[in-house]
mmCIF file of C-alpha atoms in Angstrom:
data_model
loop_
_atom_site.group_PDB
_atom_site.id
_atom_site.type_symbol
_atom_site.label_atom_id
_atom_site.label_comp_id
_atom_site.label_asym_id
_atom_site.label_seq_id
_atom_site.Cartn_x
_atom_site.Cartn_y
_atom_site.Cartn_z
ATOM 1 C CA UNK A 1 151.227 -47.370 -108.763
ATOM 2 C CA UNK A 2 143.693 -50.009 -103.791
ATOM 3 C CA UNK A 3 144.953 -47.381 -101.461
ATOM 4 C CA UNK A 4 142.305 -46.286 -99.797
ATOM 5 C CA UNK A 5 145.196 -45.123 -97.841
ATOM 6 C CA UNK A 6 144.897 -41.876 -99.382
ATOM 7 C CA UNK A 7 143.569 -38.988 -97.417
ATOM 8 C CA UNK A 8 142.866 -35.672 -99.005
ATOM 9 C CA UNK A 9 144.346 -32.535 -98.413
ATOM 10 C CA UNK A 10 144.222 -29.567 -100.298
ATOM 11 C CA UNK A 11 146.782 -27.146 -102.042
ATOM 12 C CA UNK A 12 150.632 -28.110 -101.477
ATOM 13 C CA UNK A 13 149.496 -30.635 -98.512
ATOM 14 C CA UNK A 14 148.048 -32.759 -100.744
ATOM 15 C CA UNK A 15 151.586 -32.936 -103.196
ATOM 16 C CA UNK A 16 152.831 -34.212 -99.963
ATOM 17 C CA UNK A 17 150.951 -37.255 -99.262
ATOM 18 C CA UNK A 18 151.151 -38.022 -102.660
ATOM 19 C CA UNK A 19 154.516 -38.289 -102.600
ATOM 20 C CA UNK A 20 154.045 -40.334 -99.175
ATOM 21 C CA UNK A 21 151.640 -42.350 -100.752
ATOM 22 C CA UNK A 22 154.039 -43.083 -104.004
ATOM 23 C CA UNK A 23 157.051 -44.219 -101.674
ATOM 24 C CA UNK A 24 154.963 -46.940 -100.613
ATOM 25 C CA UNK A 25 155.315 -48.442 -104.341
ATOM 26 C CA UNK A 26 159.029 -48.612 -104.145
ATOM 27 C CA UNK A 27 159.685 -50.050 -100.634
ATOM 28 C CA UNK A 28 156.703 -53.069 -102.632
ATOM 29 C CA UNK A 29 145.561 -61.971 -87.038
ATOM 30 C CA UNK A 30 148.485 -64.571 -86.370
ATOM 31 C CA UNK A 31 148.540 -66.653 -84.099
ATOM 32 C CA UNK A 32 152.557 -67.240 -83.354
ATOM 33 C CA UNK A 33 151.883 -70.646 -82.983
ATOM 34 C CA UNK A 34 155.025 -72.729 -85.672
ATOM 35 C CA UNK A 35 154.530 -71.576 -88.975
ATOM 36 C CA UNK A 36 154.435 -73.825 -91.716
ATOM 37 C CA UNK A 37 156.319 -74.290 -94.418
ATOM 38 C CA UNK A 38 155.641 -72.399 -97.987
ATOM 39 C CA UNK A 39 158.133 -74.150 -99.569
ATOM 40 C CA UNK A 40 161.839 -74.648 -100.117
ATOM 41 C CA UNK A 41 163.312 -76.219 -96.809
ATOM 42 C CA UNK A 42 164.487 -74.119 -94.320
ATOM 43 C CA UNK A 43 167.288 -72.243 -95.506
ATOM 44 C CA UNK A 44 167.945 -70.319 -92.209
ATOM 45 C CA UNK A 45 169.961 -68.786 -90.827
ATOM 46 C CA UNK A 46 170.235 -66.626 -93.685
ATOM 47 C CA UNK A 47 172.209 -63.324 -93.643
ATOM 48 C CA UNK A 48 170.885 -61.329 -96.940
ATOM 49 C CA UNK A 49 172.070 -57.471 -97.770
ATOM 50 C CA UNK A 50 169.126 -55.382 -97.066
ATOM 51 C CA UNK A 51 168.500 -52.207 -99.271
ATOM 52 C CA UNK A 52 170.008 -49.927 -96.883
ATOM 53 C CA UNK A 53 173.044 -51.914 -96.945
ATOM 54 C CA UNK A 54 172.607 -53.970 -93.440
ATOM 55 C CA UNK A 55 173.437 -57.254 -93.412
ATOM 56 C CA UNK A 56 170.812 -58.919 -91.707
ATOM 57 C CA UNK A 57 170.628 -62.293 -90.700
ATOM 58 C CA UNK A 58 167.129 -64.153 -89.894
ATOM 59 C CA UNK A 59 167.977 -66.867 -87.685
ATOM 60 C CA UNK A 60 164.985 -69.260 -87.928
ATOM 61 C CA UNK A 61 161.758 -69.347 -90.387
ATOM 62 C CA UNK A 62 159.496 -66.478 -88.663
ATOM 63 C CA UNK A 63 156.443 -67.289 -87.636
ATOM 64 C CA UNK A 64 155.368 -63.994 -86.592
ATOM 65 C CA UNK A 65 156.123 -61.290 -89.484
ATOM 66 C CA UNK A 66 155.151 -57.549 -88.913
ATOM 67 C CA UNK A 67 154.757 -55.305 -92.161
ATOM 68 C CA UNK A 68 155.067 -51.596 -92.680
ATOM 69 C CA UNK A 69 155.416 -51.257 -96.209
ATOM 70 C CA UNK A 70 151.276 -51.933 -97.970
ATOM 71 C CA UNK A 71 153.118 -53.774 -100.830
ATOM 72 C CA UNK A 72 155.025 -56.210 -98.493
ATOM 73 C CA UNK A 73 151.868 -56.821 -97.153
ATOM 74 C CA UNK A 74 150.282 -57.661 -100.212
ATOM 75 C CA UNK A 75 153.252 -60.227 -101.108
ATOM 76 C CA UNK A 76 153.119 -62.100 -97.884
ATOM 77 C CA UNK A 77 149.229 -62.514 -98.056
ATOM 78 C CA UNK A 78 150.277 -63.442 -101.954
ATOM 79 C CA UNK A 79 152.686 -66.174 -100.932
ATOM 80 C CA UNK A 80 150.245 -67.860 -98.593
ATOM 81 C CA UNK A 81 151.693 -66.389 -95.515
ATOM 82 C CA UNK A 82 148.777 -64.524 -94.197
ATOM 83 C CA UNK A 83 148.436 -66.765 -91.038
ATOM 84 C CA UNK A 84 151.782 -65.560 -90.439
ATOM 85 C CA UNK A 85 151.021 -61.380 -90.125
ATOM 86 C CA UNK A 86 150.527 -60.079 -86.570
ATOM 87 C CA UNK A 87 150.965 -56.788 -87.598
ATOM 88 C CA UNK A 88 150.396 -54.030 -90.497
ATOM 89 C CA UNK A 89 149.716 -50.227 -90.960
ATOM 90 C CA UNK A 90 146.962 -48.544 -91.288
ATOM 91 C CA UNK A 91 147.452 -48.310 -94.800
ATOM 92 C CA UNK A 92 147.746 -52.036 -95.386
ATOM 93 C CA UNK A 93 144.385 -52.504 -97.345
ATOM 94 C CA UNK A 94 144.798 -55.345 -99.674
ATOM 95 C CA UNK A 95 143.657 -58.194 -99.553
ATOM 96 C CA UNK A 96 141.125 -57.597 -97.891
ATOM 97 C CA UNK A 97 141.976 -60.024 -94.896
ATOM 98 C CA UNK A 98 145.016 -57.417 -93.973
ATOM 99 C CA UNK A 99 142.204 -55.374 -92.814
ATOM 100 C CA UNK A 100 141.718 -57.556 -89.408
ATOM 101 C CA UNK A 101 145.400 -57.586 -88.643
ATOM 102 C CA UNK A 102 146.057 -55.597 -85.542
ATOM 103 C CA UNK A 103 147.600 -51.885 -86.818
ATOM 104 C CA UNK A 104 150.950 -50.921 -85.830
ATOM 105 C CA UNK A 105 150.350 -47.333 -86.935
ATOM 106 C CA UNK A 106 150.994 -45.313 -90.382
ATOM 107 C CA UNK A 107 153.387 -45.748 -92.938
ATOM 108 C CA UNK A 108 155.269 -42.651 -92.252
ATOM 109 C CA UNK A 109 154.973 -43.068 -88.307
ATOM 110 C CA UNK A 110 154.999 -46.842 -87.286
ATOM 111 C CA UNK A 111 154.645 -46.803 -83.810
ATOM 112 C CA UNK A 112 157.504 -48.222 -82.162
ATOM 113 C CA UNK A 113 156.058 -49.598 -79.049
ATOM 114 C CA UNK A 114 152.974 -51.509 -81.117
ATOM 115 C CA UNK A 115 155.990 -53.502 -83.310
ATOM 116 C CA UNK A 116 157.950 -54.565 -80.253
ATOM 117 C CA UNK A 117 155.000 -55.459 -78.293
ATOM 118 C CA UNK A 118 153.785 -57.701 -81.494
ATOM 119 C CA UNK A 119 156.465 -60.134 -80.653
ATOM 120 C CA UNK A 120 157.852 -60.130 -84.560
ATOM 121 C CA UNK A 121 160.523 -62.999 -85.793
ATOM 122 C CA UNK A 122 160.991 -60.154 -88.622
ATOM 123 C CA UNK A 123 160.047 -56.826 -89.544
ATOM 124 C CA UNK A 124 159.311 -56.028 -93.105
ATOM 125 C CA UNK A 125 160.151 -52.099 -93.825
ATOM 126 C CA UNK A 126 160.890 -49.448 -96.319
ATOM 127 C CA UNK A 127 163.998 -47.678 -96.662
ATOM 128 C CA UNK A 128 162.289 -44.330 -95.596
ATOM 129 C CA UNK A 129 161.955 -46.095 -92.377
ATOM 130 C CA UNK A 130 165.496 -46.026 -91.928
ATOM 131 C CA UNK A 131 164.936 -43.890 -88.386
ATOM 132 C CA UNK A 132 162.463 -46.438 -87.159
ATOM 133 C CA UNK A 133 164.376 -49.193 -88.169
ATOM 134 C CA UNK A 134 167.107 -48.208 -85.789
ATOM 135 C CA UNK A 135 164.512 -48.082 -82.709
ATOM 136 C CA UNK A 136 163.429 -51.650 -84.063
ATOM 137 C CA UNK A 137 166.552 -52.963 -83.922
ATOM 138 C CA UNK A 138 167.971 -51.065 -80.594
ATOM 139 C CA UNK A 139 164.728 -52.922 -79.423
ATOM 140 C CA UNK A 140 166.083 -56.563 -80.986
ATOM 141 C CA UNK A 141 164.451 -56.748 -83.871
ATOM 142 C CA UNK A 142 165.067 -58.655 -86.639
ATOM 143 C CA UNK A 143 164.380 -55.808 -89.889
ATOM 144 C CA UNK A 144 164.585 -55.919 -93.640
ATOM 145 C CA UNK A 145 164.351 -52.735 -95.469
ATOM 146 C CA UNK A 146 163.338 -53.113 -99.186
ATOM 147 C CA UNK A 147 162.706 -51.062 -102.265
ATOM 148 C CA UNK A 148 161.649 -51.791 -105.357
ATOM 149 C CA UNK A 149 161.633 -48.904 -108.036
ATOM 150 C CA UNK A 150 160.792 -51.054 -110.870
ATOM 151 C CA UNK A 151 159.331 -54.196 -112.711
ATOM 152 C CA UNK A 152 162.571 -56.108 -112.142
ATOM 153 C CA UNK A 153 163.744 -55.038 -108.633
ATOM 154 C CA UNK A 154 159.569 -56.248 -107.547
ATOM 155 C CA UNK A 155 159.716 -59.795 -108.681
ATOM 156 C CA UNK A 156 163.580 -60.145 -107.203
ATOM 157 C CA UNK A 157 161.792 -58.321 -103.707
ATOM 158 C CA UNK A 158 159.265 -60.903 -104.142
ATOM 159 C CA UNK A 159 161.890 -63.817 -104.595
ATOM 160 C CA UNK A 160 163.873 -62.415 -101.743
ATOM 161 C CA UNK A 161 160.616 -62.376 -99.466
ATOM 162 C CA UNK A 162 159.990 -66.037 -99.985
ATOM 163 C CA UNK A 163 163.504 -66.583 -98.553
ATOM 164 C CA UNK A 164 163.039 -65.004 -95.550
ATOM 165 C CA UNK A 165 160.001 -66.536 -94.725
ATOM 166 C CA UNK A 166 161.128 -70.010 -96.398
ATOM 167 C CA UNK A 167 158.349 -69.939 -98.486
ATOM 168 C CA UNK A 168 160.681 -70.231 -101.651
ATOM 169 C CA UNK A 169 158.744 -72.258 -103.945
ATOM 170 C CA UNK A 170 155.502 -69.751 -103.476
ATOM 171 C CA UNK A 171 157.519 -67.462 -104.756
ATOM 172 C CA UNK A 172 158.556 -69.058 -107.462
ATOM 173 C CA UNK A 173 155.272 -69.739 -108.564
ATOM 174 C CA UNK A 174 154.470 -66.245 -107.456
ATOM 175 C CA UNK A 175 157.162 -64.663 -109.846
ATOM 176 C CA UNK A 176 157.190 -67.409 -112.835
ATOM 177 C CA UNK A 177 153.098 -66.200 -113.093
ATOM 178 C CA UNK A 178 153.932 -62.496 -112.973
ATOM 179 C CA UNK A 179 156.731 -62.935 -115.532
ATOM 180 C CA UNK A 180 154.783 -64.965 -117.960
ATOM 181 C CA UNK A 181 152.519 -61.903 -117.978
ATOM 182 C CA UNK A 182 154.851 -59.270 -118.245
ATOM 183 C CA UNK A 183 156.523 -61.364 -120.975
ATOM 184 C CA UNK A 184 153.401 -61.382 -123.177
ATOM 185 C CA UNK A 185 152.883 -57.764 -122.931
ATOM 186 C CA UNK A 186 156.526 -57.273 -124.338
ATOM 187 C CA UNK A 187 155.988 -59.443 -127.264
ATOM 188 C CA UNK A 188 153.044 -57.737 -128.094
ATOM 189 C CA UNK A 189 154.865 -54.478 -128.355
ATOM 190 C CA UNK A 190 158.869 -55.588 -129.062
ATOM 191 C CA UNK A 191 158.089 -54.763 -132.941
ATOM 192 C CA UNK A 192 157.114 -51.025 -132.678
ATOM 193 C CA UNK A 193 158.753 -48.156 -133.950
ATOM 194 C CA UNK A 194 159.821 -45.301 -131.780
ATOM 195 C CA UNK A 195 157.018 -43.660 -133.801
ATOM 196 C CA UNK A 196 154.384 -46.127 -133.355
ATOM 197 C CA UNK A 197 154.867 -46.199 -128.840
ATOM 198 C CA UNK A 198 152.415 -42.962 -128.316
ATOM 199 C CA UNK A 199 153.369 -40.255 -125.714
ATOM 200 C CA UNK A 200 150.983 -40.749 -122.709
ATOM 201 C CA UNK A 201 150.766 -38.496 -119.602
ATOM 202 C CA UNK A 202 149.877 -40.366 -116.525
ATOM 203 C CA UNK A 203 147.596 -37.801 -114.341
ATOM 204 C CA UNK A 204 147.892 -39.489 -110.282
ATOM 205 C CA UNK A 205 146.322 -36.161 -109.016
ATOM 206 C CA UNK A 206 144.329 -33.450 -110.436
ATOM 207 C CA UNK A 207 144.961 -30.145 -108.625
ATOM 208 C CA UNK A 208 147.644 -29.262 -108.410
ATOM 209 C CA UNK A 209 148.539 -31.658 -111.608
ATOM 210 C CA UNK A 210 150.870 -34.816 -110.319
ATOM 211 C CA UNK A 211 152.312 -37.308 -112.201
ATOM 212 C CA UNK A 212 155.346 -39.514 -112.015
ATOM 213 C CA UNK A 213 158.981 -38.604 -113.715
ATOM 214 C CA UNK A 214 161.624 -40.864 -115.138
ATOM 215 C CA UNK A 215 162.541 -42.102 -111.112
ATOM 216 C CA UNK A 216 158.493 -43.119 -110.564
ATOM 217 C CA UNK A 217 157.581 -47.211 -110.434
ATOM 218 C CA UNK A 218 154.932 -45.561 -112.978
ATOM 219 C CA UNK A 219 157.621 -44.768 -115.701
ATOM 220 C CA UNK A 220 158.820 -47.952 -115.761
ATOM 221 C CA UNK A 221 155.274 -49.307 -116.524
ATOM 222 C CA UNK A 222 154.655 -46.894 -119.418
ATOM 223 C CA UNK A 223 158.272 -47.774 -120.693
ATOM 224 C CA UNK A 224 157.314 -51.632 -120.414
ATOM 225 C CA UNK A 225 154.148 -51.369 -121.841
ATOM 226 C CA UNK A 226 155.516 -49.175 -124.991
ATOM 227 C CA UNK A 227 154.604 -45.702 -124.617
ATOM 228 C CA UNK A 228 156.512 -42.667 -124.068
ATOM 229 C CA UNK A 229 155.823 -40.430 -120.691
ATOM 230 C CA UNK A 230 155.913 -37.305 -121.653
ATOM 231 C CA UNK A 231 157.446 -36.547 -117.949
ATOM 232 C CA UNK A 232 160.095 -39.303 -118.243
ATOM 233 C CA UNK A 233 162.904 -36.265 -119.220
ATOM 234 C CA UNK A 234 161.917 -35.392 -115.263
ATOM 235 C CA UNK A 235 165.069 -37.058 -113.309
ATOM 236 C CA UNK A 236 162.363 -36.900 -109.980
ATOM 237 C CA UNK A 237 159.725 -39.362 -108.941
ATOM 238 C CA UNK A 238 156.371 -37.689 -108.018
ATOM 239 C CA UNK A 239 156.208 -34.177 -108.857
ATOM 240 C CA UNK A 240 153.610 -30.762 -109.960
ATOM 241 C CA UNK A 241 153.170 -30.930 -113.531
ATOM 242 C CA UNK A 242 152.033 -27.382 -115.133
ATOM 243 C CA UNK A 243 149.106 -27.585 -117.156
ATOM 244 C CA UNK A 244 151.670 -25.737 -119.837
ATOM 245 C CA UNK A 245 153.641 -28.175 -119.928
ATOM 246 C CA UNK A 246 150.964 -31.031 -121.044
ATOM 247 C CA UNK A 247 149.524 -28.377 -123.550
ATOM 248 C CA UNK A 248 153.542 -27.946 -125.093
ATOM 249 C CA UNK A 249 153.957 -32.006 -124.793
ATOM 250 C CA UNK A 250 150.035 -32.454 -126.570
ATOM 251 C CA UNK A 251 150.483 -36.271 -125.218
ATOM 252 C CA UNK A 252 149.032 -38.957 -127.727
ATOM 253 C CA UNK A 253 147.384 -40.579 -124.523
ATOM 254 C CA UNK A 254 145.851 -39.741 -121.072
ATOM 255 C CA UNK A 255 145.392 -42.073 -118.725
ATOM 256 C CA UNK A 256 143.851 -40.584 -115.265
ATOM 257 C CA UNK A 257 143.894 -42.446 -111.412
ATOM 258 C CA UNK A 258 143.201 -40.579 -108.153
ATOM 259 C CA UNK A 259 142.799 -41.680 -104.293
ATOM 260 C CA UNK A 260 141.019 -40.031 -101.777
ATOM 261 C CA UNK A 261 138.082 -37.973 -102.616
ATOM 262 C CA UNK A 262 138.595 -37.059 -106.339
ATOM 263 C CA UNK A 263 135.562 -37.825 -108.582
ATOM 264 C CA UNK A 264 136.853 -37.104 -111.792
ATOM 265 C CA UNK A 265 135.326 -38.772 -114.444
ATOM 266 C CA UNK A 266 136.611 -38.992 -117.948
ATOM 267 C CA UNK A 267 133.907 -36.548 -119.698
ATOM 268 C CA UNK A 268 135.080 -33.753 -117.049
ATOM 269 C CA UNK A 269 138.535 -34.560 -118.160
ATOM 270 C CA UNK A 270 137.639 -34.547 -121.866
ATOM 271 C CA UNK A 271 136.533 -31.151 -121.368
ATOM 272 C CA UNK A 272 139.026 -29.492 -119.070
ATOM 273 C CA UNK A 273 139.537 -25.999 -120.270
ATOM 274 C CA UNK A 274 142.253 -25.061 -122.879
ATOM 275 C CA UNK A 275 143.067 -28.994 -123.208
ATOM 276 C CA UNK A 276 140.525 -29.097 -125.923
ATOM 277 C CA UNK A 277 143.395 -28.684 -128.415
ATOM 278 C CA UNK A 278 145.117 -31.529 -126.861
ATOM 279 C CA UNK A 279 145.633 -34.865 -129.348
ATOM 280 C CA UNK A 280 144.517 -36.857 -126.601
ATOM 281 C CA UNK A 281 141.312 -35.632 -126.651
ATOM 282 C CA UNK A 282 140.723 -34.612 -130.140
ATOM 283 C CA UNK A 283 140.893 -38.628 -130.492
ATOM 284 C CA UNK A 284 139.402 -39.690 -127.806
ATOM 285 C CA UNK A 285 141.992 -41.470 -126.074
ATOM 286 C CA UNK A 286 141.449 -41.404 -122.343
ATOM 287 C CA UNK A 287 141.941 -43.593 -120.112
ATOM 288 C CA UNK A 288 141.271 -44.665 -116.372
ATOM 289 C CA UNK A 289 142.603 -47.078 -113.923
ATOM 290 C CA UNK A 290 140.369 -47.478 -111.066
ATOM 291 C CA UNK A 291 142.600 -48.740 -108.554
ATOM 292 C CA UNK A 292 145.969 -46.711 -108.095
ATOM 293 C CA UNK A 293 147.513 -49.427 -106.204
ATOM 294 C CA UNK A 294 148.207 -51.428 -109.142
ATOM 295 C CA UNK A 295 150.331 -48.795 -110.947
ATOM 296 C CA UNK A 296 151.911 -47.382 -108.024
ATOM 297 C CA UNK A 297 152.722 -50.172 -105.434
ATOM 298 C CA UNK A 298 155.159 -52.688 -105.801
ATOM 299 C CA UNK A 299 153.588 -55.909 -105.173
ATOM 300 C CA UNK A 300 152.219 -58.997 -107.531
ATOM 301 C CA UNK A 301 149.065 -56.877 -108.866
ATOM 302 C CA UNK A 302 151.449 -54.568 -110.986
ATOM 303 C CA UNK A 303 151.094 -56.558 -113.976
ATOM 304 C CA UNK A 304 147.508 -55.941 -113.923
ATOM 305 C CA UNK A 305 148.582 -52.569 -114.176
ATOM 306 C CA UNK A 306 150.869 -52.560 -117.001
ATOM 307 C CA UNK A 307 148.275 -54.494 -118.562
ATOM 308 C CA UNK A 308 145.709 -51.622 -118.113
ATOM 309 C CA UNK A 309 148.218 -49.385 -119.453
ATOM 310 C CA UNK A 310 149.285 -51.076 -122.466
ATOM 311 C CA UNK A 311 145.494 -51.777 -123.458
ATOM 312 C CA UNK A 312 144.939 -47.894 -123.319
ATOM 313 C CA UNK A 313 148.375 -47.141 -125.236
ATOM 314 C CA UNK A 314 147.963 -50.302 -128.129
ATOM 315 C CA UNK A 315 144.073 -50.842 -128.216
ATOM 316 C CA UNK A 316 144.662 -53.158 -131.008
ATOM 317 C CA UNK A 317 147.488 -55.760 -129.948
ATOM 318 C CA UNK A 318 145.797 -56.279 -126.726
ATOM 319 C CA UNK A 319 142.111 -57.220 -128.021
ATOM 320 C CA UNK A 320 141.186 -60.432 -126.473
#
């Protein structure tokens, strides 16, 4: 599923950081003075299974938390634990107070020697990281790897976060909010036919085509929001998408969002050539999601997402 994180590179390079860039979604200036607490009591120590399956125990509440995963970031500043961050990557851009957090390096290539020297109580990682994780931990560290590949898995990541950073009831309140919105979607769309959910393909990149297959945090949007990805037969995440292919699916629905330096509009897409046969755009049914970041990383803005998308794919149940 906003990242500004996205740098452009042409040909195959740039199928490569967008597959970088999509990883992020399913991982999803303190002080170090005491923390305080977010809610729930203390709860520590608390051993947890991580989702490299480490048991990891976090011995006290931390009051200095270091995040290399964007979409951790964006739950800790989410549960009121911003004071709390000494440490982020340079692709930590949301809010916008992550900005002035001291960098720790890239997502791909933390830099070991910036996380130990930030003093951490815990870590917050992806499981990509796994390689890192084991210089983190040679080094003392306290680490949590997470990943969160859908809808479900990111509000039990979020839960999980608020327990080890005893913030519990934030995340409650975090997670009841996020659910109450995800449930009204799936009202809205819980009576449709197979028939009546339209076939949408999600376009993340233009050249060479990207989108996201039956493994991508972006199918399980489309799914949730009633449509059917044309790519979801795809058993891969992020992956090339032949122009052919779209023309042989002739997808009900388009819906368009690029990083980087991509200035598509919708009228260029509208009249990309040989796609003016498409059903799509013989009736008019584009759409565009500014920010990537909320259909692509796993944090608490993905239900503004799936709301996007199910406004583009059921105009009509979601006038307000």
């Amino acid at each position: 599923m906003n990242r500004k994180e996205s740098r452009v590179f042409a040909g195959k390079t740039v199928v490569v950081y967008i597959l970088l860039l999509f990883s992020l979604a399913l991982l999803s200036q303190g002080c170090g003075q005491a923390a305080p607490d977010a809610g729930g009591g203390s709860g520590f120590p608390l051993t947890i299974k991580d989702d490299l399956d480490r048991q990891v125990t976090v011995s006290r509440e931390p009051g200095r938390i270091v995040s290399l995963v964007p979409a951790q970031t964006e739950i800790l500043f989410a549960l009121g634990l911003g004071d709390r961050v000494v440490g982020v990557t340079e692709f930590c851009d949301y809010p916008a107070e992550a900005l002035t957090r001291p960098k720790v390096g890239g997502f791909a290539t933390p830099n070991a020697e910036l996380v130990v020297a930030a003093q951490p109580d815990l870590v917050l990682a992806g499981v990509i990281q796994k390689d890192f994780i084991r210089q983190f931990e040679e080094a003392g560290l306290t680490v949590v790897a997470l990943e969160s590949p859908d809808l479900v898995s990111t509000l039990e990541k979020i839960r999980l976060v608020g327990r080890l950073t005893g913030a519990v009831e934030a995340a409650e309140s975090l997670t009841g909010s996020m659910q109450h919105r995800i449930d009204q979607v799936a009202a809205r769309v819980a009576n449709l036919s197979e028939a009546e959910k339209p076939t949408v393909f999600f376009e993340v990149w233009p050249d060479p085509l990207t989108t996201g297959g039956a493994k991508s945090y972006l199918n399980s949007l489309i799914v949730a929001a009633g449509g059917r990805n044309i790519a979801g037969d795809v058993n891969q995440d992020w992956f090339t998408y032949s122009p052919e292919m779209v023309l042989a699916r002739n997808p009900q629905v388009i819906i368009f969002s690029h990083h980087g330096e991509s200035t598509q509009t919708v009228e260029q897409l509208k009249t990309r050539k040989g796609w003016e046969d498409v059903a799509a755009i013989k009736q008019d049914r584009i759409g565009y999601i500014e920010d990537q970041n909320l259909v692509v990383r796993a944090g608490p803005r993905v239900v503004e997402g799936l709301e996007q998308i199910a406004g583009y794919l059921h105009p009509g149940l979601f006038v307000e």
